[in-house]
Amino acid sequence: MKQRLARYLPMLAWARHYDRAAATKDSLAALIVTLMLIPQSLAYAMLAGLPPVTGLYASMLPLIAYTLFGTSRTLAVGPVAVVSLMTAAALGPLFAPGSAEYAAAAMLLALLSGAVLLLMAALRLGFLANFLSHPVISGFISASGILIALGQLKHILGISIDGENAVQLLAALLTALPGAHLPTLAIGGNTLLFLYLVRSRLSTWLQHLGMNAHIAGTLTKIGPVAALLLAIAAVSAFGLADAGVRVVGEVPRGLPSLSLPMLEPALILQLLPAAVLISLVGFVESVSVAQTLAAKRRERIEPNQELVALGGANVAAALSGGFPVTGGFARSVVNFDAGAQTPLAGVLTALGIGITVLLFTPLFHNLPHAVLAATIIVAVLSLVDLSALRRTWRYSRQDAAAMAATMLGVLLIGVESGILLGVGLSLLLFLWRTSQPHIAVVGQLPGSEHFRNVERFAVVQSPRVLSVRVDESLYFPNARFLEDRIAELIGRHPQAEHLVLMCPGVNLIDASALESLEAITARLHAAGIQLHLSEVKGPVMDRLRHSDFLSHFGGQVFISQYEALLALDPDTTFHALERPRERFASIKENAG
Amino acid sequence: MKQRLARYLPMLAWARHYDRAAATKDSLAALIVTLMLIPQSLAYAMLAGLPPVTGLYASMLPLIAYTLFGTSRTLAVGPVAVVSLMTAAALGPLFAPGSAEYAAAAMLLALLSGAVLLLMAALRLGFLANFLSHPVISGFISASGILIALGQLKHILGISIDGENAVQLLAALLTALPGAHLPTLAIGGNTLLFLYLVRSRLSTWLQHLGMNAHIAGTLTKIGPVAALLLAIAAVSAFGLADAGVRVVGEVPRGLPSLSLPMLEPALILQLLPAAVLISLVGFVESVSVAQTLAAKRRERIEPNQELVALGGANVAAALSGGFPVTGGFARSVVNFDAGAQTPLAGVLTALGIGITVLLFTPLFHNLPHAVLAATIIVAVLSLVDLSALRRTWRYSRQDAAAMAATMLGVLLIGVESGILLGVGLSLLLFLWRTSQPHIAVVGQLPGSEHFRNVERFAVVQSPRVLSVRVDESLYFPNARFLEDRIAELIGRHPQAEHLVLMCPGVNLIDASALESLEAITARLHAAGIQLHLSEVKGPVMDRLRHSDFLSHFGGQVFISQYEALLALDPDTTFHALERPRERFASIKENAG
């Protein structure tokens, strides 16, 4: 009972041993992550088309939910760039960004996403995330990064444009460029430059000045908060809001009230596909971050329990006025580097955000959109990795094709279409690849018991016995290929009386392949050839015994290809061997 | 050039050697197939919701097109039950059966289906047929047979009912049963009984009377024609058409005029999904029949060329007022058994049907629908094989689940939904299965170089070197599973300093798995463990050399697991072995 509980509430494992030292480390980590999260949460909410404060809402309860159920000790959950973009893509066509309906739909989307994750946990469907191959995810993230950066440029330029895809955005940007609002551009451009320098140079400079590397690294992380405060000061001092610089404006103060999103069946059906995609992408991202960090301390992640934790986090986001969340890469690394010991650091971070929401929201009135956009741009451009396409191309054309299709799909059609295109293509290519396994005609290496490919080795073949080796499990993607290849082979070997299928690489024979074997047997019989098997693995034999195949296919199952040829064609080629046949009797007994 | 032509026009292979003996055999076979095809074609057109005569149209030009391009010498192409049902399912919701729009749409559907098949041939997409696993096809055909039989019962009973699925049809039949039209029921019931007896008993009876088995078998095949003529005679003699027995009525005489179906873009988009499914199902059915027959004479089928031939046949059907066609099982077997030598038998059959259309159509005026329905019912019930479900269940629960889902889908939802449900489920189950490959921790069998599963054998393990064997290719469905399992294993082996991945069963490492290996390397490094590989196959190594992995993963690639342990932990367990290390130096050199 206790163990069961510990499995579903992993916090029980660490809560008992919690001490003052861990608490100190967790508190410090929480402070740093809080300072990093404030600008990021505001910015990702804007990216998702929501009032910035919802980003703070989505960074409180979800962290606490993850603390209760999650198996990673350092993962930081909250709004992330890619999921925010997917939220905007799902809701943008349905409601006006910033409206109350839009915000309600975002909550519903988080609820659906949480429900999908919990359902996947209950049905143990975590393997569905495998549909998203690495090239698809990588292409998706790079293309999303570009799309997000393009979409945010309007805030830097202080212009108002719209576009369905990357090309339209780019064209609209270029058209509207002459109308750029100079004060906004000054703030946005300087913030970009500042953030870029902080990210790429600050740590080195500070270390040159003699600062400890760890502290220098920490200061780098709170660069965005500094930029935010500087910009607010500048806007307030020079009255830039009146000069046309768009600012966040009135931000409601106080914690969000807990409420269930409206459950409208038609809208649920409409949002469900997006919720499934958001869940899968979020899950894959989050688990890979968690695995990476856990390995550093030899801790373990339980993927199925992560589904529960992320599901809980999204439900919590939905109940507290937020939008879909997942484990974020940057913040988790910061949390880890800052020395977080347990998920309690997450709870303390949530507390920090809570205090911010209670006390400091009036401060954000004069925060320019341009600064948030610059925060987003600098964050997402680090996700763009175009060289991955070249690397993948060098390694595998097929994987590169799936990656390119995903990227082009995201950039030219849309976020969801892009990922579906990539998944579809990688499934197709996968099926194509496994549908054509390596099937070799083999012969005996003279003087040995080994049988190798006749095209690569100087081997001896029996004219009466055709030896064929299959280097793949036999299942539906390749079942018919096997039929075709064997039909082709017997056409080419008119003298053959026996065909021995050598199965050392066959880990599975499914019902399709069994039907194919039966069809092959019947066709071979019609042509006067008997089928035999050799070197069939134990589990495969066990399963074959559950079918009628063995009793009516008419052939034998040999321990080895060598024994098959000794039995089927002892007179011609194979008496050259000087090994005693008795040996096989003993092998047979052992294998019995 | 000549060879190229021969590849695309397989008829060139046999046309040169054609002689009088072959011509005689072909002519006889054509006569028998023609007599069999007349009732079947009329019946399947009715099943497809079309005027019966279109079935005859669809049995002329398509046969000639297949003769030109097909690689099977005995396959007979034309309307078949399952494809006719799919045609009705696609067009039924759009147009009134029997109307001119319906007929035009059927021609368009055949054209689209032909185009899809030709496109698949051009892009070498024949492997797409693998999506349809044997259990899905088998379940689909059985369920279609039941659905067709239920749908035809109204013609036997002389009532008018409608239903979207099997349950509705059954309910409507039971409700309308008391209103059955007795003269129609008499004709339909007697025809059913007659056809059943002809099919199951006639051949035995005739042989008891001393008739040659072959002739007796042939007479059995033309039973439907006899039933048709008897029924026409009865209707004409007793004026049953006036008594309310529904008959075919006026049938246009003469050949169909050649014309292109109307190409309406909206309708094309609407019919395309159905055309794709019809193409795939038709292709799978046709190729498996062709393979079976070809094997009997050690001939060969070229699946990609079959796509061309079936595509051509469907385009021909579209141009001559027909509907989607494919290679049929029953008629091909009859053609084969009757001794057809070349595809010219198909041309002669087309000629026979042509003569029928030119001269005998007035004969069909008094042909009762009930007789056609009886022909269909007897034909399709032989396709229903419910015991396949039990057999598959015994062999594999997963395959049985896919089969059951297809059957229930077809019976309860609809033809297309059913097949899509089955395909989706079998893909899911396939992905689930391959996403969890067998991964074993292995140890050394004392005194040997063999490494086996620690859970099954009494083996020796090094405390410092963790040996892990993967029994599956590494690709995206299982890439993350490998990450999870290795994370779990290193959690359980705190003393490990090296992890050797033994890869004798790995036929492929795709880009996803490569990324996973890189992530695993990094995580192992973070935990102070070095990754190594052993027993990597040649093609896999070739590909790895195209990536940066080998240069920066920091480990070694060993020829064998034994050599890996000799190198990594020579002091502890393994000096028990008395084999000279020099041996490996020579192996290394050979493998160089």
mmCIF file of C-alpha atoms in Angstrom, chain A residues 124 127-135 137-138 284 287-289 291-293 295-301 303 388 391-392 394-397 399 423 426-436 456 471-473 475-481 483-484 487-497 505 507-516 518-519 522-524 526-529 537 539-540 543-548, chain B residues 124 127-135 137-138 284 287-289 291-293 295-301 303 388 391-392 394-397 399 423 426-436 456 471-473 475-481 483-484 487-497 505 507-516 518-519 522-524 526-529 537 539-540 543-548:
data_model
loop_
_atom_site.group_PDB
_atom_site.id
_atom_site.type_symbol
_atom_site.label_atom_id
_atom_site.label_comp_id
_atom_site.label_asym_id
_atom_site.label_seq_id
_atom_site.Cartn_x
_atom_site.Cartn_y
_atom_site.Cartn_z
ATOM 1 C CA ARG A 124 -0.175 3.331 -20.883
ATOM 2 C CA PHE A 127 4.580 5.003 -26.577
ATOM 3 C CA LEU A 128 2.463 7.204 -28.833
ATOM 4 C CA ALA A 129 5.143 9.837 -28.360
ATOM 5 C CA ASN A 130 7.323 7.589 -30.519
ATOM 6 C CA PHE A 131 5.315 8.785 -33.510
ATOM 7 C CA LEU A 132 7.313 11.985 -33.134
ATOM 8 C CA SER A 133 10.720 10.921 -34.363
ATOM 9 C CA HIS A 134 13.787 12.978 -33.486
ATOM 10 C CA PRO A 135 14.080 14.542 -36.962
ATOM 11 C CA ILE A 137 10.749 17.127 -33.370
ATOM 12 C CA SER A 138 14.019 18.821 -34.261
ATOM 13 C CA VAL A 284 8.442 14.513 -25.545
ATOM 14 C CA VAL A 287 10.732 13.925 -20.673
ATOM 15 C CA SER A 288 13.898 14.452 -22.666
ATOM 16 C CA VAL A 289 14.869 17.427 -20.466
ATOM 17 C CA GLN A 291 16.061 12.431 -18.514
ATOM 18 C CA THR A 292 19.091 14.584 -19.282
ATOM 19 C CA LEU A 293 19.076 16.214 -15.855
ATOM 20 C CA ALA A 295 21.213 11.205 -15.547
ATOM 21 C CA LYS A 296 23.614 13.791 -14.156
ATOM 22 C CA ARG A 297 22.739 12.691 -10.619
ATOM 23 C CA ARG A 298 21.959 9.064 -11.475
ATOM 24 C CA GLU A 299 18.309 9.581 -10.640
ATOM 25 C CA ARG A 300 15.462 7.945 -12.540
ATOM 26 C CA ILE A 301 12.554 9.267 -14.559
ATOM 27 C CA PRO A 303 7.869 8.209 -18.226
ATOM 28 C CA ALA A 388 20.858 19.623 -37.892
ATOM 29 C CA ARG A 391 23.959 16.581 -40.386
ATOM 30 C CA THR A 392 20.864 14.451 -40.746
ATOM 31 C CA ARG A 394 24.659 13.247 -44.400
ATOM 32 C CA TYR A 395 23.533 10.436 -42.126
ATOM 33 C CA SER A 396 20.199 9.454 -43.691
ATOM 34 C CA ARG A 397 18.342 10.953 -46.656
ATOM 35 C CA ASP A 399 15.290 11.128 -41.980
ATOM 36 C CA VAL A 423 4.789 12.337 -38.731
ATOM 37 C CA SER A 426 8.285 9.447 -41.327
ATOM 38 C CA LEU A 427 5.704 6.692 -40.867
ATOM 39 C CA LEU A 428 5.556 6.189 -44.635
ATOM 40 C CA LEU A 429 9.336 6.084 -44.959
ATOM 41 C CA PHE A 430 9.546 3.760 -41.976
ATOM 42 C CA LEU A 431 7.037 1.419 -43.504
ATOM 43 C CA TRP A 432 8.818 1.583 -46.824
ATOM 44 C CA ARG A 433 12.111 0.766 -45.159
ATOM 45 C CA THR A 434 10.876 -2.176 -43.093
ATOM 46 C CA SER A 435 8.785 -3.428 -45.982
ATOM 47 C CA GLN A 436 11.935 -4.434 -47.829
ATOM 48 C CA ARG A 456 29.503 -11.934 -51.004
ATOM 49 C CA ASP A 471 17.368 -10.623 -41.774
ATOM 50 C CA GLU A 472 14.240 -9.151 -40.219
ATOM 51 C CA SER A 473 11.211 -10.086 -38.203
ATOM 52 C CA TYR A 475 5.337 -8.988 -39.894
ATOM 53 C CA PHE A 476 2.768 -7.206 -41.949
ATOM 54 C CA PRO A 477 4.941 -4.455 -43.407
ATOM 55 C CA ASN A 478 7.097 -7.046 -45.129
ATOM 56 C CA ALA A 479 4.855 -10.109 -45.330
ATOM 57 C CA ARG A 480 3.970 -9.591 -48.975
ATOM 58 C CA PHE A 481 7.529 -8.656 -49.845
ATOM 59 C CA GLU A 483 5.927 -13.670 -50.891
ATOM 60 C CA ASP A 484 7.171 -11.670 -53.866
ATOM 61 C CA ALA A 487 8.079 -16.272 -55.927
ATOM 62 C CA GLU A 488 10.952 -14.576 -57.751
ATOM 63 C CA LEU A 489 13.575 -16.931 -56.302
ATOM 64 C CA ILE A 490 11.758 -20.135 -57.227
ATOM 65 C CA GLY A 491 11.277 -18.738 -60.732
ATOM 66 C CA ARG A 492 15.064 -18.439 -60.934
ATOM 67 C CA HIS A 493 15.865 -21.875 -59.462
ATOM 68 C CA PRO A 494 13.890 -24.355 -61.550
ATOM 69 C CA GLN A 495 15.750 -27.378 -60.144
ATOM 70 C CA ALA A 496 14.978 -26.670 -56.497
ATOM 71 C CA GLU A 497 13.030 -29.332 -54.580
ATOM 72 C CA GLY A 505 17.160 -12.754 -37.431
ATOM 73 C CA ASN A 507 12.237 -12.093 -33.690
ATOM 74 C CA LEU A 508 8.535 -12.247 -34.502
ATOM 75 C CA ILE A 509 6.149 -13.844 -36.980
ATOM 76 C CA ASP A 510 2.794 -12.075 -36.818
ATOM 77 C CA ALA A 511 -0.537 -13.282 -38.193
ATOM 78 C CA SER A 512 0.053 -11.584 -41.565
ATOM 79 C CA ALA A 513 3.409 -13.261 -41.964
ATOM 80 C CA LEU A 514 1.911 -16.578 -40.890
ATOM 81 C CA GLU A 515 -0.721 -16.250 -43.638
ATOM 82 C CA SER A 516 2.072 -15.381 -46.036
ATOM 83 C CA GLU A 518 0.913 -20.525 -45.572
ATOM 84 C CA ALA A 519 0.433 -18.944 -48.993
ATOM 85 C CA ALA A 522 0.822 -23.685 -50.887
ATOM 86 C CA ARG A 523 2.476 -21.995 -53.868
ATOM 87 C CA LEU A 524 5.679 -23.944 -53.347
ATOM 88 C CA ALA A 526 1.972 -26.262 -56.407
ATOM 89 C CA ALA A 527 5.439 -25.867 -57.919
ATOM 90 C CA GLY A 528 6.636 -29.148 -56.381
ATOM 91 C CA ILE A 529 8.850 -27.557 -53.724
ATOM 92 C CA LYS A 537 14.152 -18.765 -32.098
ATOM 93 C CA PRO A 539 9.670 -17.549 -28.587
ATOM 94 C CA VAL A 540 8.831 -17.712 -32.296
ATOM 95 C CA ARG A 543 3.950 -19.032 -30.970
ATOM 96 C CA LEU A 544 4.011 -21.190 -34.101
ATOM 97 C CA ARG A 545 2.948 -24.127 -31.950
ATOM 98 C CA HIS A 546 -0.274 -22.198 -31.217
ATOM 99 C CA SER A 547 -1.148 -22.353 -34.911
ATOM 100 C CA ASP A 548 -1.839 -25.191 -37.347
ATOM 101 C CA ARG B 124 6.824 2.823 -56.694
ATOM 102 C CA PHE B 127 4.443 -0.984 -50.559
ATOM 103 C CA LEU B 128 1.512 1.117 -49.350
ATOM 104 C CA ALA B 129 -0.574 -2.010 -49.743
ATOM 105 C CA ASN B 130 1.343 -3.315 -46.734
ATOM 106 C CA PHE B 131 -0.750 -1.002 -44.568
ATOM 107 C CA LEU B 132 -3.495 -3.535 -45.123
ATOM 108 C CA SER B 133 -2.331 -6.407 -42.958
ATOM 109 C CA HIS B 134 -3.731 -9.893 -43.508
ATOM 110 C CA PRO B 135 -6.015 -9.772 -40.452
ATOM 111 C CA ILE B 137 -8.082 -7.704 -45.142
ATOM 112 C CA SER B 138 -9.510 -10.971 -43.896
ATOM 113 C CA VAL B 284 -4.007 -6.513 -52.574
ATOM 114 C CA VAL B 287 -2.010 -9.574 -56.567
ATOM 115 C CA SER B 288 -2.600 -12.334 -54.056
ATOM 116 C CA VAL B 289 -4.835 -14.196 -56.528
ATOM 117 C CA GLN B 291 0.593 -14.883 -57.114
ATOM 118 C CA THR B 292 -1.290 -18.007 -56.136
ATOM 119 C CA LEU B 293 -2.057 -18.938 -59.728
ATOM 120 C CA ALA B 295 3.120 -20.209 -58.513
ATOM 121 C CA LYS B 296 1.240 -23.247 -59.818
ATOM 122 C CA ARG B 297 3.029 -22.882 -63.144
ATOM 123 C CA ARG B 298 6.234 -21.346 -61.756
ATOM 124 C CA GLU B 299 5.476 -18.086 -63.508
ATOM 125 C CA ARG B 300 6.250 -14.707 -61.999
ATOM 126 C CA ILE B 301 4.152 -11.701 -61.021
ATOM 127 C CA PRO B 303 3.722 -6.303 -58.403
ATOM 128 C CA ALA B 388 -10.282 -17.018 -39.060
ATOM 129 C CA ARG B 391 -7.545 -19.000 -35.370
ATOM 130 C CA THR B 392 -5.952 -15.554 -35.292
ATOM 131 C CA ARG B 394 -5.171 -18.292 -30.704
ATOM 132 C CA TYR B 395 -2.055 -17.155 -32.551
ATOM 133 C CA SER B 396 -1.907 -13.474 -31.621
ATOM 134 C CA ARG B 397 -4.272 -11.358 -29.513
ATOM 135 C CA ASP B 399 -3.749 -9.361 -34.713
ATOM 136 C CA VAL B 423 -5.477 -0.078 -40.439
ATOM 137 C CA SER B 426 -2.856 -2.433 -36.586
ATOM 138 C CA LEU B 427 -0.417 0.466 -37.065
ATOM 139 C CA LEU B 428 -0.829 1.443 -33.414
ATOM 140 C CA LEU B 429 -0.336 -2.115 -32.207
ATOM 141 C CA PHE B 430 2.639 -2.511 -34.520
ATOM 142 C CA LEU B 431 4.239 0.642 -33.202
ATOM 143 C CA TRP B 432 3.524 -0.452 -29.645
ATOM 144 C CA ARG B 433 5.122 -3.816 -30.311
ATOM 145 C CA THR B 434 8.276 -2.504 -31.984
ATOM 146 C CA SER B 435 8.561 0.311 -29.470
ATOM 147 C CA GLN B 436 9.492 -2.184 -26.783
ATOM 148 C CA ARG B 456 18.200 -17.207 -18.202
ATOM 149 C CA ASP B 471 17.511 -7.570 -30.077
ATOM 150 C CA GLU B 472 16.052 -5.126 -32.583
ATOM 151 C CA SER B 473 17.047 -2.446 -35.028
ATOM 152 C CA TYR B 475 14.883 3.380 -34.979
ATOM 153 C CA PHE B 476 12.384 5.967 -33.984
ATOM 154 C CA PRO B 477 9.660 3.694 -32.627
ATOM 155 C CA ASN B 478 12.032 2.401 -29.963
ATOM 156 C CA ALA B 479 14.675 5.138 -29.694
ATOM 157 C CA ARG B 480 13.222 6.635 -26.545
ATOM 158 C CA PHE B 481 12.563 3.211 -25.056
ATOM 159 C CA GLU B 483 16.981 5.825 -23.467
ATOM 160 C CA ASP B 484 14.533 4.891 -20.720
ATOM 161 C CA ALA B 487 18.633 5.207 -17.653
ATOM 162 C CA GLU B 488 16.912 2.528 -15.580
ATOM 163 C CA LEU B 489 19.847 0.103 -15.889
ATOM 164 C CA ILE B 490 22.499 2.577 -14.813
ATOM 165 C CA GLY B 491 20.306 3.499 -11.861
ATOM 166 C CA ARG B 492 20.425 -0.159 -10.842
ATOM 167 C CA HIS B 493 24.191 -0.643 -11.367
ATOM 168 C CA PRO B 494 25.858 2.112 -9.348
ATOM 169 C CA GLN B 495 29.317 0.546 -9.677
ATOM 170 C CA ALA B 496 29.384 0.437 -13.476
ATOM 171 C CA GLU B 497 32.137 2.388 -15.242
ATOM 172 C CA GLY B 505 20.537 -7.878 -33.840
ATOM 173 C CA ASN B 507 20.157 -3.997 -38.678
ATOM 174 C CA LEU B 508 19.664 -0.231 -38.750
ATOM 175 C CA ILE B 509 20.351 2.836 -36.627
ATOM 176 C CA ASP B 510 18.251 5.737 -37.913
ATOM 177 C CA ALA B 511 18.716 9.433 -37.146
ATOM 178 C CA SER B 512 16.365 9.260 -34.141
ATOM 179 C CA ALA B 513 18.324 6.388 -32.645
ATOM 180 C CA LEU B 514 21.573 8.183 -33.385
ATOM 181 C CA GLU B 515 20.308 11.210 -31.445
ATOM 182 C CA SER B 516 19.259 8.863 -28.675
ATOM 183 C CA GLU B 518 24.203 10.760 -28.370
ATOM 184 C CA ALA B 519 21.835 11.641 -25.524
ATOM 185 C CA ALA B 522 26.030 12.458 -22.702
ATOM 186 C CA ARG B 523 23.911 11.180 -19.825
ATOM 187 C CA LEU B 524 26.314 8.313 -19.179
ATOM 188 C CA ALA B 526 27.405 12.904 -16.680
ATOM 189 C CA ALA B 527 27.107 9.814 -14.509
ATOM 190 C CA GLY B 528 30.756 8.895 -15.054
ATOM 191 C CA ILE B 529 30.109 5.955 -17.365
ATOM 192 C CA LYS B 537 27.171 -5.040 -38.451
ATOM 193 C CA PRO B 539 26.279 -1.615 -43.095
ATOM 194 C CA VAL B 540 25.471 -0.037 -39.725
ATOM 195 C CA ARG B 543 26.466 4.642 -41.862
ATOM 196 C CA LEU B 544 27.840 5.569 -38.430
ATOM 197 C CA ARG B 545 31.046 6.670 -40.177
ATOM 198 C CA HIS B 546 28.945 9.301 -42.001
ATOM 199 C CA SER B 547 28.140 10.924 -38.655
ATOM 200 C CA ASP B 548 30.241 12.554 -35.935
#
